[in-house]
Short mmCIF file of C-alpha atoms and ligand atoms in Angstrom, two decimals:
data_model
loop_
_atom_site.label_atom_id
_atom_site.label_comp_id
_atom_site.label_asym_id
_atom_site.label_seq_id
_atom_site.Cartn_x
_atom_site.Cartn_y
_atom_site.Cartn_z
CA MET A 1 -78.99 109.10 -46.19
CA GLY A 2 -76.00 111.09 -45.01
CA PRO A 3 -73.05 110.66 -42.67
CA ALA A 4 -73.34 109.90 -38.95
CA LEU A 5 -72.00 113.26 -37.76
CA ASP A 6 -74.33 114.09 -34.89
CA ARG A 7 -76.20 110.80 -35.28
CA HIS A 8 -75.65 107.34 -33.92
CA VAL A 9 -74.33 104.39 -35.85
CA ALA A 10 -76.98 101.74 -35.19
CA LEU A 11 -76.26 98.10 -35.93
CA ILE A 12 -79.29 95.98 -36.65
CA GLY A 13 -79.57 92.35 -37.64
CA PHE A 14 -80.59 88.90 -36.61
CA MET A 15 -79.41 87.24 -33.41
CA GLY A 16 -76.01 85.67 -33.97
CA ALA A 17 -75.00 88.25 -36.58
CA GLY A 18 -72.15 89.51 -34.42
CA LYS A 19 -73.49 93.02 -33.71
CA THR A 20 -71.80 93.21 -30.31
CA THR A 21 -68.31 92.23 -31.46
CA LEU A 22 -68.53 94.47 -34.52
CA GLY A 23 -70.07 97.31 -32.52
CA ARG A 24 -67.20 97.32 -30.04
CA GLU A 25 -64.62 97.47 -32.81
CA VAL A 26 -66.44 100.25 -34.66
CA ALA A 27 -66.87 102.26 -31.45
CA GLU A 28 -63.14 102.08 -30.88
CA ARG A 29 -62.39 103.12 -34.45
CA LEU A 30 -64.76 106.08 -34.20
CA ALA A 31 -63.84 106.96 -30.59
CA ARG A 32 -67.47 106.75 -29.56
CA PRO A 33 -69.21 105.02 -26.66
CA PHE A 34 -70.59 101.57 -27.38
CA VAL A 35 -74.04 100.63 -26.16
CA ASP A 36 -75.35 97.07 -26.33
CA LEU A 37 -79.10 97.48 -25.89
CA ASP A 38 -79.68 93.88 -24.79
CA VAL A 39 -77.19 94.39 -21.99
CA GLU A 40 -78.73 97.76 -21.05
CA LEU A 41 -82.16 96.16 -20.96
CA GLU A 42 -80.97 93.41 -18.64
CA HIS A 43 -79.24 95.98 -16.49
CA GLU A 44 -82.31 98.18 -16.24
CA ALA A 45 -84.69 95.32 -15.47
CA GLY A 46 -82.24 93.47 -13.23
CA LEU A 47 -83.11 90.29 -15.15
CA ALA A 48 -81.49 88.30 -17.93
CA VAL A 49 -83.21 88.39 -21.36
CA PRO A 50 -84.58 84.80 -21.11
CA LYS A 51 -86.19 85.67 -17.76
CA LEU A 52 -87.60 88.92 -19.11
CA PHE A 53 -89.02 86.99 -22.03
CA GLU A 54 -90.85 84.66 -19.67
CA GLN A 55 -93.05 87.59 -18.66
CA GLY A 56 -94.44 87.55 -22.23
CA GLU A 57 -93.01 88.68 -25.55
CA ALA A 58 -95.34 91.70 -25.82
CA LEU A 59 -94.10 93.13 -22.53
CA PHE A 60 -90.49 92.40 -23.50
CA ARG A 61 -90.92 94.19 -26.85
CA ALA A 62 -92.52 97.21 -25.18
CA LYS A 63 -89.60 97.54 -22.76
CA GLU A 64 -87.07 97.01 -25.54
CA ALA A 65 -88.73 99.65 -27.74
CA LYS A 66 -88.88 102.21 -24.93
CA LEU A 67 -85.22 101.79 -24.05
CA THR A 68 -84.14 101.83 -27.71
CA LEU A 69 -86.13 105.02 -28.37
CA ASP A 70 -84.66 106.71 -25.29
CA ARG A 71 -81.15 105.80 -26.35
CA LEU A 72 -81.69 106.91 -29.96
CA ARG A 73 -82.86 110.33 -28.74
CA THR A 74 -79.82 110.78 -26.48
CA ARG A 75 -76.52 112.39 -27.43
CA PRO A 76 -73.50 112.26 -27.72
CA PRO A 77 -73.67 110.05 -30.76
CA ALA A 78 -72.65 106.48 -30.01
CA VAL A 79 -72.43 103.10 -31.66
CA LEU A 80 -75.55 101.13 -30.76
CA ALA A 81 -76.13 97.40 -31.14
CA LEU A 82 -79.90 96.91 -31.23
CA GLY A 83 -81.70 93.81 -30.08
CA GLY A 84 -82.58 91.49 -32.96
CA GLY A 85 -86.31 92.21 -32.71
CA ALA A 86 -86.13 95.96 -31.96
CA VAL A 87 -86.91 96.89 -35.58
CA THR A 88 -90.32 95.21 -35.33
CA SER A 89 -91.45 98.46 -33.67
CA HIS A 90 -92.67 101.05 -36.14
CA GLU A 91 -91.60 103.83 -33.75
CA VAL A 92 -88.08 102.44 -33.49
CA ARG A 93 -87.81 102.32 -37.28
CA ALA A 94 -88.93 105.97 -37.53
CA ALA A 95 -86.46 107.02 -34.81
CA LEU A 96 -83.65 105.16 -36.57
CA ARG A 97 -84.30 107.18 -39.72
CA GLU A 98 -84.06 110.41 -37.75
CA HIS A 99 -81.27 109.68 -35.28
CA ALA A 100 -78.95 107.12 -36.83
CA VAL A 101 -77.13 105.73 -39.78
CA THR A 102 -78.51 102.21 -39.66
CA VAL A 103 -76.29 99.35 -40.75
CA LEU A 104 -77.51 95.80 -41.24
CA VAL A 105 -74.95 93.27 -40.08
CA ASP A 106 -75.20 90.52 -42.65
CA VAL A 107 -75.37 86.89 -41.59
CA SER A 108 -76.68 83.77 -43.30
CA VAL A 109 -79.31 81.78 -41.47
CA GLU A 110 -76.88 78.84 -41.28
CA ASP A 111 -74.15 80.89 -39.62
CA ALA A 112 -76.59 82.54 -37.25
CA TRP A 113 -78.07 79.18 -36.20
CA SER A 114 -74.67 77.58 -35.69
CA ARG A 115 -73.67 80.47 -33.42
CA VAL A 116 -76.77 80.57 -31.21
CA ARG A 117 -77.99 76.95 -31.07
CA GLY A 118 -77.86 75.37 -27.66
CA GLY A 119 -77.68 78.80 -25.97
CA ASP A 120 -80.29 80.39 -23.73
CA ARG A 121 -81.93 82.67 -26.29
CA PRO A 122 -85.69 82.25 -26.09
CA LEU A 123 -86.23 82.50 -29.87
CA ALA A 124 -83.43 80.09 -30.77
CA ARG A 125 -84.67 76.87 -29.23
CA ASP A 126 -85.50 74.94 -32.39
CA GLU A 127 -84.15 75.33 -35.89
CA LEU A 128 -87.43 75.44 -37.82
CA THR A 129 -88.88 78.30 -35.77
CA PHE A 130 -85.52 80.06 -35.96
CA ARG A 131 -85.44 79.81 -39.76
CA ALA A 132 -89.04 81.00 -40.08
CA LEU A 133 -88.30 84.03 -37.90
CA TYR A 134 -85.21 84.81 -39.97
CA GLU A 135 -87.29 84.89 -43.17
CA LYS A 136 -89.99 87.00 -41.52
CA ARG A 137 -87.55 89.60 -40.19
CA ARG A 138 -85.48 89.87 -43.35
CA PRO A 139 -87.70 92.35 -45.22
CA LEU A 140 -87.88 94.56 -42.12
CA TYR A 141 -84.10 94.69 -41.84
CA ASP A 142 -83.77 95.46 -45.54
CA GLU A 143 -86.33 98.24 -45.33
CA THR A 144 -84.68 99.82 -42.29
CA ALA A 145 -81.01 99.61 -43.24
CA ASP A 146 -79.11 102.44 -44.91
CA ALA A 147 -76.26 100.01 -45.69
CA ARG A 148 -75.17 96.41 -45.13
CA ALA A 149 -71.89 95.32 -43.57
CA SER A 150 -69.86 92.30 -42.59
CA THR A 151 -66.72 94.00 -41.27
CA ALA A 152 -65.88 97.01 -39.08
CA GLU A 153 -64.44 98.69 -42.16
CA ASP A 154 -67.79 98.31 -43.96
CA VAL A 155 -69.52 99.96 -41.00
CA VAL A 156 -67.06 102.87 -40.90
CA LEU A 157 -67.58 103.51 -44.62
CA ALA A 158 -71.35 103.36 -44.17
CA ALA A 159 -71.12 105.76 -41.21
CA ALA A 160 -69.33 108.28 -43.44
CA ALA A 161 -71.93 107.66 -46.17
CA VAL A 162 -69.20 106.36 -48.44
CA HIS A 163 -70.20 103.67 -50.92
CA VAL A 164 -67.33 101.85 -52.62
CA GLU A 165 -68.34 99.46 -55.37
CA PRO A 166 -66.86 98.68 -58.77
CA GLY A 167 -69.49 99.58 -61.38
CA SER A 168 -71.44 101.85 -59.02
CA LEU A 169 -71.50 104.76 -61.50
CA ALA A 170 -74.08 102.78 -63.46
CA ARG A 171 -76.19 102.56 -60.29
CA LEU A 172 -75.87 106.26 -59.44
CA GLY A 173 -79.63 106.76 -59.81
CA GLU A 174 -80.34 104.31 -56.95
CA LEU A 175 -77.53 105.64 -54.79
CA VAL A 176 -78.42 109.33 -54.68
CA PRO A 177 -81.32 110.86 -52.73
CA ASP A 178 -84.68 110.53 -54.47
CA ALA A 179 -85.00 114.12 -55.73
CA PRO A 180 -84.34 116.24 -58.82
CA VAL A 181 -80.60 116.29 -59.50
CA ALA A 182 -78.09 118.43 -61.39
CA LEU A 183 -74.89 116.87 -62.68
CA VAL A 184 -71.76 119.02 -62.39
CA SER A 185 -68.66 117.53 -63.93
CA ASP A 186 -65.16 118.26 -65.06
CA ALA A 187 -65.39 119.00 -68.80
CA HIS A 188 -62.75 116.37 -69.54
CA VAL A 189 -64.26 113.64 -67.33
CA ALA A 190 -67.71 114.49 -68.73
CA GLY A 191 -66.47 113.41 -72.15
CA ILE A 192 -65.40 110.02 -70.79
CA HIS A 193 -67.91 109.11 -68.04
CA GLY A 194 -70.60 111.80 -68.29
CA ALA A 195 -72.92 109.84 -70.59
CA ALA A 196 -72.95 106.82 -68.25
CA ALA A 197 -73.77 109.09 -65.32
CA GLN A 198 -76.58 110.79 -67.24
CA VAL A 199 -78.13 107.46 -68.23
CA ALA A 200 -77.93 106.29 -64.62
CA LEU A 201 -79.67 109.43 -63.36
CA GLY A 202 -82.41 109.19 -65.98
CA ALA A 203 -85.50 111.37 -65.85
CA ARG A 204 -84.53 113.01 -62.56
CA LEU A 205 -81.76 114.92 -64.27
CA ALA A 206 -82.66 118.61 -64.06
CA GLY A 207 -79.50 119.99 -65.63
CA VAL A 208 -75.98 119.20 -66.77
CA HIS A 209 -73.16 121.64 -66.02
CA GLU A 210 -69.47 121.62 -66.75
CA LEU A 211 -66.53 123.00 -64.82
CA PRO A 212 -63.12 123.59 -66.40
CA PRO A 213 -60.78 120.65 -65.80
CA GLY A 214 -58.19 121.01 -63.06
CA GLU A 215 -57.64 123.88 -60.68
CA GLY A 216 -59.55 126.24 -63.02
CA ALA A 217 -62.74 124.77 -61.52
CA LYS A 218 -61.87 126.19 -58.14
CA THR A 219 -62.50 129.84 -59.01
CA ILE A 220 -65.37 132.10 -58.08
CA ASP A 221 -66.10 132.67 -61.80
CA ALA A 222 -66.46 128.97 -62.58
CA VAL A 223 -68.63 128.37 -59.51
CA SER A 224 -70.69 131.46 -60.29
CA ARG A 225 -71.51 130.11 -63.73
CA VAL A 226 -72.81 126.93 -62.12
CA TRP A 227 -74.92 128.93 -59.62
CA GLU A 228 -76.43 130.99 -62.41
CA ALA A 229 -77.33 127.92 -64.47
CA LEU A 230 -78.65 125.70 -61.67
CA ALA A 231 -82.37 125.00 -61.86
CA LEU A 232 -82.88 123.28 -58.50
CA ASP A 233 -85.00 124.20 -55.52
CA ARG A 234 -84.01 123.43 -51.94
CA SER A 235 -85.02 119.79 -52.30
CA GLY A 236 -82.60 119.32 -55.21
CA VAL A 237 -79.31 117.47 -55.13
CA LEU A 238 -76.09 118.42 -56.87
CA ILE A 239 -73.97 115.54 -58.15
CA ALA A 240 -70.26 116.20 -58.61
CA LEU A 241 -68.45 113.89 -61.03
CA GLY A 242 -64.71 114.42 -61.41
CA GLY A 243 -61.43 114.71 -59.54
CA GLY A 244 -60.71 116.61 -56.36
CA CYS A 245 -60.98 119.97 -58.11
CA THR A 246 -64.51 119.20 -59.26
CA THR A 247 -65.71 117.83 -55.92
CA ASP A 248 -64.11 120.76 -54.03
CA ALA A 249 -65.71 123.37 -56.32
CA ALA A 250 -69.08 121.68 -56.85
CA GLY A 251 -69.30 120.84 -53.15
CA TYR A 252 -68.76 124.50 -52.38
CA ALA A 253 -71.37 125.45 -54.98
CA ALA A 254 -73.83 123.17 -53.15
CA ALA A 255 -72.83 124.55 -49.74
CA ALA A 256 -73.75 128.11 -50.67
CA TYR A 257 -76.55 127.68 -53.25
CA LEU A 258 -79.88 128.56 -51.61
CA ARG A 259 -77.88 128.59 -48.35
CA GLY A 260 -76.99 124.95 -48.80
CA ILE A 261 -78.46 122.05 -50.76
CA ARG A 262 -77.54 118.37 -50.55
CA TRP A 263 -74.82 117.01 -52.77
CA VAL A 264 -73.29 113.70 -53.77
CA ALA A 265 -69.64 113.25 -54.66
CA ALA A 266 -68.72 110.81 -57.42
CA PRO A 267 -64.92 111.07 -57.45
CA SER A 268 -63.17 109.92 -60.62
CA SER A 269 -59.47 110.43 -59.78
CA LEU A 270 -57.35 108.50 -57.28
CA VAL A 271 -56.86 111.70 -55.23
CA GLY A 272 -60.64 112.13 -55.22
CA GLN A 273 -61.43 108.53 -54.26
CA VAL A 274 -58.92 108.19 -51.43
CA ASP A 275 -58.95 111.76 -50.16
CA ALA A 276 -60.72 114.81 -51.58
CA ALA A 277 -64.30 113.50 -51.83
CA ILE A 278 -64.37 112.30 -48.22
CA GLY A 279 -64.71 114.38 -45.09
CA GLY A 280 -66.86 117.34 -46.04
CA LYS A 281 -64.24 119.97 -46.84
CA THR A 282 -65.14 122.03 -49.91
CA ALA A 283 -63.24 125.03 -51.23
CA ILE A 284 -62.19 127.32 -54.02
CA ASP A 285 -58.91 129.21 -54.43
CA LEU A 286 -58.05 132.90 -54.26
CA PRO A 287 -55.10 134.59 -55.98
CA GLN A 288 -53.62 134.80 -52.46
CA GLY A 289 -53.64 131.06 -51.94
CA LYS A 290 -55.35 127.70 -52.38
CA ASN A 291 -58.53 126.68 -50.58
CA LEU A 292 -58.95 130.06 -48.91
CA VAL A 293 -62.74 130.19 -49.36
CA GLY A 294 -64.89 127.21 -48.58
CA ALA A 295 -67.22 125.44 -46.22
CA PHE A 296 -67.64 122.24 -44.32
CA HIS A 297 -70.48 120.59 -46.19
CA TRP A 298 -70.48 116.81 -45.99
CA PRO A 299 -71.92 115.05 -49.05
CA ALA A 300 -75.11 113.08 -48.48
CA ARG A 301 -73.14 110.25 -50.05
CA THR A 302 -69.80 109.65 -51.73
CA VAL A 303 -70.14 107.09 -54.51
CA ILE A 304 -66.78 105.59 -55.37
CA ASP A 305 -66.53 103.50 -58.52
CA PRO A 306 -62.88 102.34 -58.70
CA THR A 307 -63.34 101.21 -62.32
CA LEU A 308 -63.37 104.92 -63.31
CA LEU A 309 -59.65 104.92 -62.55
CA GLU A 310 -59.02 102.74 -65.62
CA THR A 311 -59.11 105.89 -67.77
CA LEU A 312 -56.96 107.96 -65.40
CA PRO A 313 -53.61 109.03 -66.92
CA GLU A 314 -50.53 107.53 -65.25
CA ARG A 315 -49.36 110.96 -64.08
CA GLU A 316 -52.63 111.49 -62.20
CA TRP A 317 -52.37 108.00 -60.71
CA ARG A 318 -48.99 108.99 -59.27
CA GLU A 319 -50.53 112.11 -57.74
CA GLY A 320 -52.94 109.89 -55.82
CA LEU A 321 -50.31 107.35 -54.92
CA ALA A 322 -48.58 109.94 -52.73
CA GLU A 323 -51.76 110.23 -50.62
CA VAL A 324 -52.05 106.42 -50.58
CA VAL A 325 -48.52 106.12 -49.17
CA LYS A 326 -49.35 108.83 -46.63
CA THR A 327 -52.43 106.85 -45.57
CA GLY A 328 -50.46 103.62 -45.34
CA LEU A 329 -47.90 105.30 -43.06
CA LEU A 330 -50.67 106.70 -40.87
CA CYS A 331 -52.39 103.36 -40.45
CA GLY A 332 -49.20 101.33 -40.36
CA GLU A 333 -49.90 99.02 -43.31
CA PRO A 334 -48.32 99.01 -46.77
CA LEU A 335 -51.69 99.76 -48.40
CA TRP A 336 -49.90 100.68 -51.64
CA GLU A 337 -49.13 96.98 -52.16
CA ARG A 338 -52.83 96.11 -52.40
CA PRO A 339 -54.65 95.66 -55.71
CA PRO A 340 -56.18 98.97 -56.92
CA HIS A 341 -59.78 98.37 -55.87
CA GLU A 342 -58.81 97.22 -52.41
CA LEU A 343 -56.33 100.03 -51.99
CA VAL A 344 -59.06 102.56 -52.76
CA ARG A 345 -61.43 100.96 -50.29
CA ARG A 346 -58.90 100.76 -47.46
CA CYS A 347 -57.75 104.35 -47.92
CA ALA A 348 -61.33 105.63 -48.17
CA ALA A 349 -62.17 103.79 -44.95
CA PHE A 350 -59.17 105.24 -43.14
CA LYS A 351 -59.96 108.80 -44.17
CA SER A 352 -63.62 108.25 -43.24
CA GLN A 353 -62.60 107.05 -39.81
CA VAL A 354 -60.34 110.02 -39.07
CA CYS A 355 -62.90 112.52 -40.37
CA LEU A 356 -65.77 111.00 -38.38
CA ARG A 357 -63.66 111.28 -35.24
CA ASP A 358 -63.12 114.97 -35.99
CA PRO A 359 -65.81 116.06 -38.49
CA TYR A 360 -64.97 119.79 -38.46
CA ASP A 361 -61.19 119.66 -38.27
CA GLY A 362 -60.81 120.64 -34.66
CA GLY A 363 -57.74 118.56 -33.82
CA GLU A 364 -57.12 114.93 -34.56
CA ARG A 365 -57.78 115.31 -38.27
CA ASN A 366 -54.48 117.14 -38.37
CA VAL A 367 -52.75 113.80 -38.81
CA LEU A 368 -53.93 113.80 -42.43
CA ASN A 369 -51.41 116.59 -42.97
CA LEU A 370 -48.47 114.22 -42.59
CA GLY A 371 -45.75 115.57 -44.93
CA HIS A 372 -47.95 118.47 -46.00
CA THR A 373 -46.24 121.33 -44.12
CA PHE A 374 -43.14 120.68 -46.22
CA ALA A 375 -45.17 119.91 -49.34
CA HIS A 376 -47.03 123.21 -49.22
CA ALA A 377 -43.76 125.12 -48.76
CA LEU A 378 -42.23 123.45 -51.83
CA GLU A 379 -45.34 124.01 -53.96
CA ALA A 380 -45.50 127.67 -52.96
CA ALA A 381 -41.78 128.13 -53.69
CA ALA A 382 -42.39 126.65 -57.14
CA GLY A 383 -45.27 129.06 -57.73
CA TYR A 384 -47.61 126.03 -58.02
CA GLU A 385 -46.17 125.39 -61.46
CA THR A 386 -43.11 123.18 -61.66
CA VAL A 387 -43.80 120.91 -58.68
CA THR A 388 -47.05 118.93 -58.48
CA HIS A 389 -48.81 118.30 -55.17
CA GLY A 390 -48.00 114.58 -55.45
CA GLN A 391 -44.28 115.22 -55.94
CA ALA A 392 -44.28 117.70 -53.09
CA VAL A 393 -46.11 115.27 -50.77
CA ALA A 394 -43.65 112.50 -51.62
CA LEU A 395 -40.81 114.80 -50.55
CA GLY A 396 -42.73 116.07 -47.53
CA LEU A 397 -43.27 112.49 -46.36
CA LEU A 398 -39.56 111.90 -46.66
CA ALA A 399 -38.85 114.91 -44.43
CA ALA A 400 -41.49 113.87 -41.88
CA LEU A 401 -40.12 110.32 -41.71
CA ARG A 402 -36.54 111.54 -41.34
CA LEU A 403 -37.53 113.85 -38.49
CA SER A 404 -39.46 110.95 -36.94
CA GLY A 405 -36.51 108.60 -37.22
CA VAL A 406 -38.69 106.17 -39.22
CA ASP A 407 -37.52 104.07 -42.17
CA THR A 408 -38.16 105.89 -45.47
CA ARG A 409 -38.01 102.80 -47.68
CA GLY A 410 -41.74 102.65 -48.52
CA VAL A 411 -41.70 106.26 -49.74
CA ASP A 412 -38.44 105.78 -51.66
CA GLU A 413 -39.51 102.59 -53.42
CA VAL A 414 -43.03 103.59 -54.34
CA LEU A 415 -42.78 107.33 -54.96
CA HIS A 416 -39.08 107.78 -55.92
CA PRO A 417 -38.97 111.37 -54.65
CA ARG A 418 -36.25 113.51 -56.22
CA PRO A 419 -35.13 116.84 -54.73
CA VAL A 420 -36.70 119.75 -56.59
CA ARG A 421 -35.14 122.92 -57.89
CA VAL A 422 -36.81 125.75 -56.00
CA ASP A 423 -35.51 128.78 -54.16
CA ARG A 424 -34.55 127.72 -50.62
CA ASP A 425 -35.36 131.07 -49.02
CA ARG A 426 -38.70 131.23 -50.77
CA ALA A 427 -39.59 127.74 -49.50
CA TRP A 428 -38.56 128.62 -45.96
CA ALA A 429 -40.54 131.87 -46.13
CA ALA A 430 -43.60 129.89 -47.26
CA LEU A 431 -43.22 127.53 -44.33
CA GLN A 432 -42.96 130.53 -42.00
CA ARG A 433 -46.18 131.98 -43.46
CA ASP A 434 -47.88 128.69 -42.70
CA LYS A 435 -46.61 129.06 -39.15
CA LYS A 436 -48.04 132.59 -38.78
CA ARG A 437 -51.46 131.36 -39.81
CA ARG A 438 -51.40 129.03 -36.83
CA ASP A 439 -50.16 130.20 -33.45
CA GLY A 440 -46.65 131.33 -34.26
CA THR A 441 -45.00 127.95 -33.92
CA ILE A 442 -44.28 125.33 -36.53
CA ARG A 443 -46.31 122.30 -35.55
CA LEU A 444 -45.60 119.10 -37.40
CA VAL A 445 -47.26 115.76 -37.84
CA LEU A 446 -44.69 113.06 -37.18
CA LEU A 447 -44.79 109.33 -36.53
CA ASP A 448 -43.82 107.61 -33.28
CA ALA A 449 -43.82 104.56 -35.55
CA PRO A 450 -45.77 103.63 -38.69
CA GLY A 451 -49.43 103.54 -37.61
CA ARG A 452 -48.77 105.85 -34.66
CA PRO A 453 -49.02 109.48 -35.80
CA VAL A 454 -48.55 112.38 -33.41
CA TRP A 455 -49.58 115.92 -34.25
CA GLY A 456 -48.78 119.37 -32.94
CA VAL A 457 -45.11 118.40 -32.53
CA GLU A 458 -42.64 121.27 -32.14
CA ARG A 459 -39.05 120.88 -33.33
CA PRO A 460 -36.19 123.40 -33.20
CA GLU A 461 -36.31 125.65 -36.26
CA HIS A 462 -32.84 124.67 -37.43
CA GLU A 463 -33.90 121.00 -37.61
CA VAL A 464 -37.02 121.86 -39.59
CA ARG A 465 -35.06 124.08 -41.95
CA ALA A 466 -32.45 121.37 -42.47
CA ALA A 467 -35.18 118.84 -43.26
CA LEU A 468 -36.68 121.24 -45.79
CA ASP A 469 -33.28 122.04 -47.32
CA ALA A 470 -32.59 118.35 -47.89
CA LEU A 471 -35.60 118.25 -50.24
CA ILE A 472 -34.19 120.98 -52.45
CA ASP A 473 -31.73 120.48 -55.27
CA GLY A 474 -28.90 122.90 -56.01
N1 NAD B 501 -61.44 118.55 -49.89
C1 NAD B 501 -60.42 117.84 -49.49
O1 NAD B 501 -60.41 117.29 -48.40
C2 NAD B 501 -59.26 117.67 -50.43
C3 NAD B 501 -58.29 116.69 -50.15
C4 NAD B 501 -57.27 116.50 -51.07
C5 NAD B 501 -57.21 117.26 -52.23
N2 NAD B 501 -58.16 118.21 -52.44
C6 NAD B 501 -58.13 119.03 -53.66
O2 NAD B 501 -58.22 118.17 -54.79
C7 NAD B 501 -57.61 118.81 -55.90
C8 NAD B 501 -56.77 117.80 -56.65
O3 NAD B 501 -57.59 116.75 -57.07
P1 NAD B 501 -57.18 115.83 -58.32
O4 NAD B 501 -55.77 115.45 -58.19
O5 NAD B 501 -58.22 114.79 -58.46
O6 NAD B 501 -57.23 116.87 -59.50
P2 NAD B 501 -58.27 117.13 -60.71
O7 NAD B 501 -59.65 117.20 -60.22
O8 NAD B 501 -57.74 118.31 -61.42
O9 NAD B 501 -58.10 115.85 -61.62
C9 NAD B 501 -56.85 115.62 -62.19
C10 NAD B 501 -56.94 115.43 -63.70
O10 NAD B 501 -57.42 114.13 -63.98
C11 NAD B 501 -58.50 114.17 -64.88
N3 NAD B 501 -59.37 113.05 -64.52
C12 NAD B 501 -60.05 112.88 -63.37
N4 NAD B 501 -60.66 111.69 -63.38
C13 NAD B 501 -60.36 111.09 -64.54
C14 NAD B 501 -60.68 109.83 -65.12
N5 NAD B 501 -61.40 108.92 -64.44
N6 NAD B 501 -60.20 109.56 -66.35
C15 NAD B 501 -59.42 110.46 -67.01
N7 NAD B 501 -59.09 111.64 -66.51
C16 NAD B 501 -59.53 111.96 -65.29
C17 NAD B 501 -59.10 115.54 -64.71
O11 NAD B 501 -59.77 115.97 -65.86
C18 NAD B 501 -57.87 116.40 -64.40
O12 NAD B 501 -57.28 116.78 -65.61
C19 NAD B 501 -56.81 119.97 -55.36
O13 NAD B 501 -57.45 121.18 -55.68
C20 NAD B 501 -56.84 119.78 -53.85
O14 NAD B 501 -56.82 120.99 -53.14
C21 NAD B 501 -59.18 118.40 -51.58
ZN1 ZN B 502 -52.44 116.20 -50.18
#
């Protein structure tokens, strides 16, 4: 269990499942090389698979296993499509556990047969034998797979160790690593969903801890209290149930406790499910600023149960909607028009994809800051009191779209941003501080068009200031 950071994404499954087509698409989404092991095998042997098979299945399997093992032990991490029978090797299964996130590409026996019948595959010559083999292999695939998938989006989510399923809180016990666990939750969310989580974790629960709701969780005092109360050894797993404040603080608690223990994020707010609980950034605040102390510590799994959002207050929904609109602009689809569960899944998949391409925020992940340079300036100018992050992001998106020359209708209609009353000079000074923390220039994320973000863009200061000014009332 865990994300495919320095590991491969390995697709397994029966012949005819579509591993090659899916593998290519996933490789493109994750900006990784794609390796089709059947093709590599043919290339290496200088013979097509049916010909290789004629030399005897045992010899074929030995060659297939050797090549698969070599590839699994090689870096950089890639997307691998394994041969249908590769998992029959015990050694391959062990190597998959060590070197890959393994995803079973689901296919029914009927679909598989209709795709491969009449072809030249040696094990697909008659339907009865084909069906029998399918049944025989099935338990092996199930045992080997970390997740199942039918679409590229499913694979991307699995690669980021993100599990999206309505009702999954009740299955938390099955979805977290098999080890003693401590539940850390937002005191408010604990009162609503804590009991269900505790029941799901059952006898493995080695402690229940609460953090103050909201930003108060992200303080050294609150995290310290959790550290002092935790009764886990290095094999233990911390489970964070709550919004982005809880997952940020509890994730940081896990990152530093005993120099780092595993953790699982169970986000309960829209911000948490589409943004904060994905991508491995954890942090607490200092009086000098937000998120100034933290660590990259990817959760072993993020368990997203969109039904938890049914108890989320409307105002918190709106906070998340700003990030949803941001995501929709970045991927070029009006994701905000989708039904809630689908919207959560699509946004979670997009964030997973960007973060897997840049796991430690070295460049491309910058695009997730669309609108945020302006947003942070407005929030700082308001002393983090009168303007919420969601309101500020809605306005920041407006500024970014205007500077990009892109239609602002989506933002206007969904988020209804209204200029805020803050001190203009204070906002500009905050934006300048942001600039100093980088390399002395204001670098923006803009859009060439919806779905085509560009980052590190420089614009003349007077244009940036004018865009910021237009967000301020009075
Ligand atoms: N790590 C990251 O990559 C990342 C990304 C985005 C945001 N963040 C951080 O996330 C934080 C904001 O997260 P947030 O907006 O979720 O705030 P939050 O955690 O404070 O939750 C918002 C409010 O909603 C309540 N709540 C949460 N789930 C609920 C539910 N299911 N039913 C009823 N009430 C519920 C909480 O008690 C809280 O009062 C910020 O600190 C921000 O810095 C981090
Ligand atoms: Zn944000």
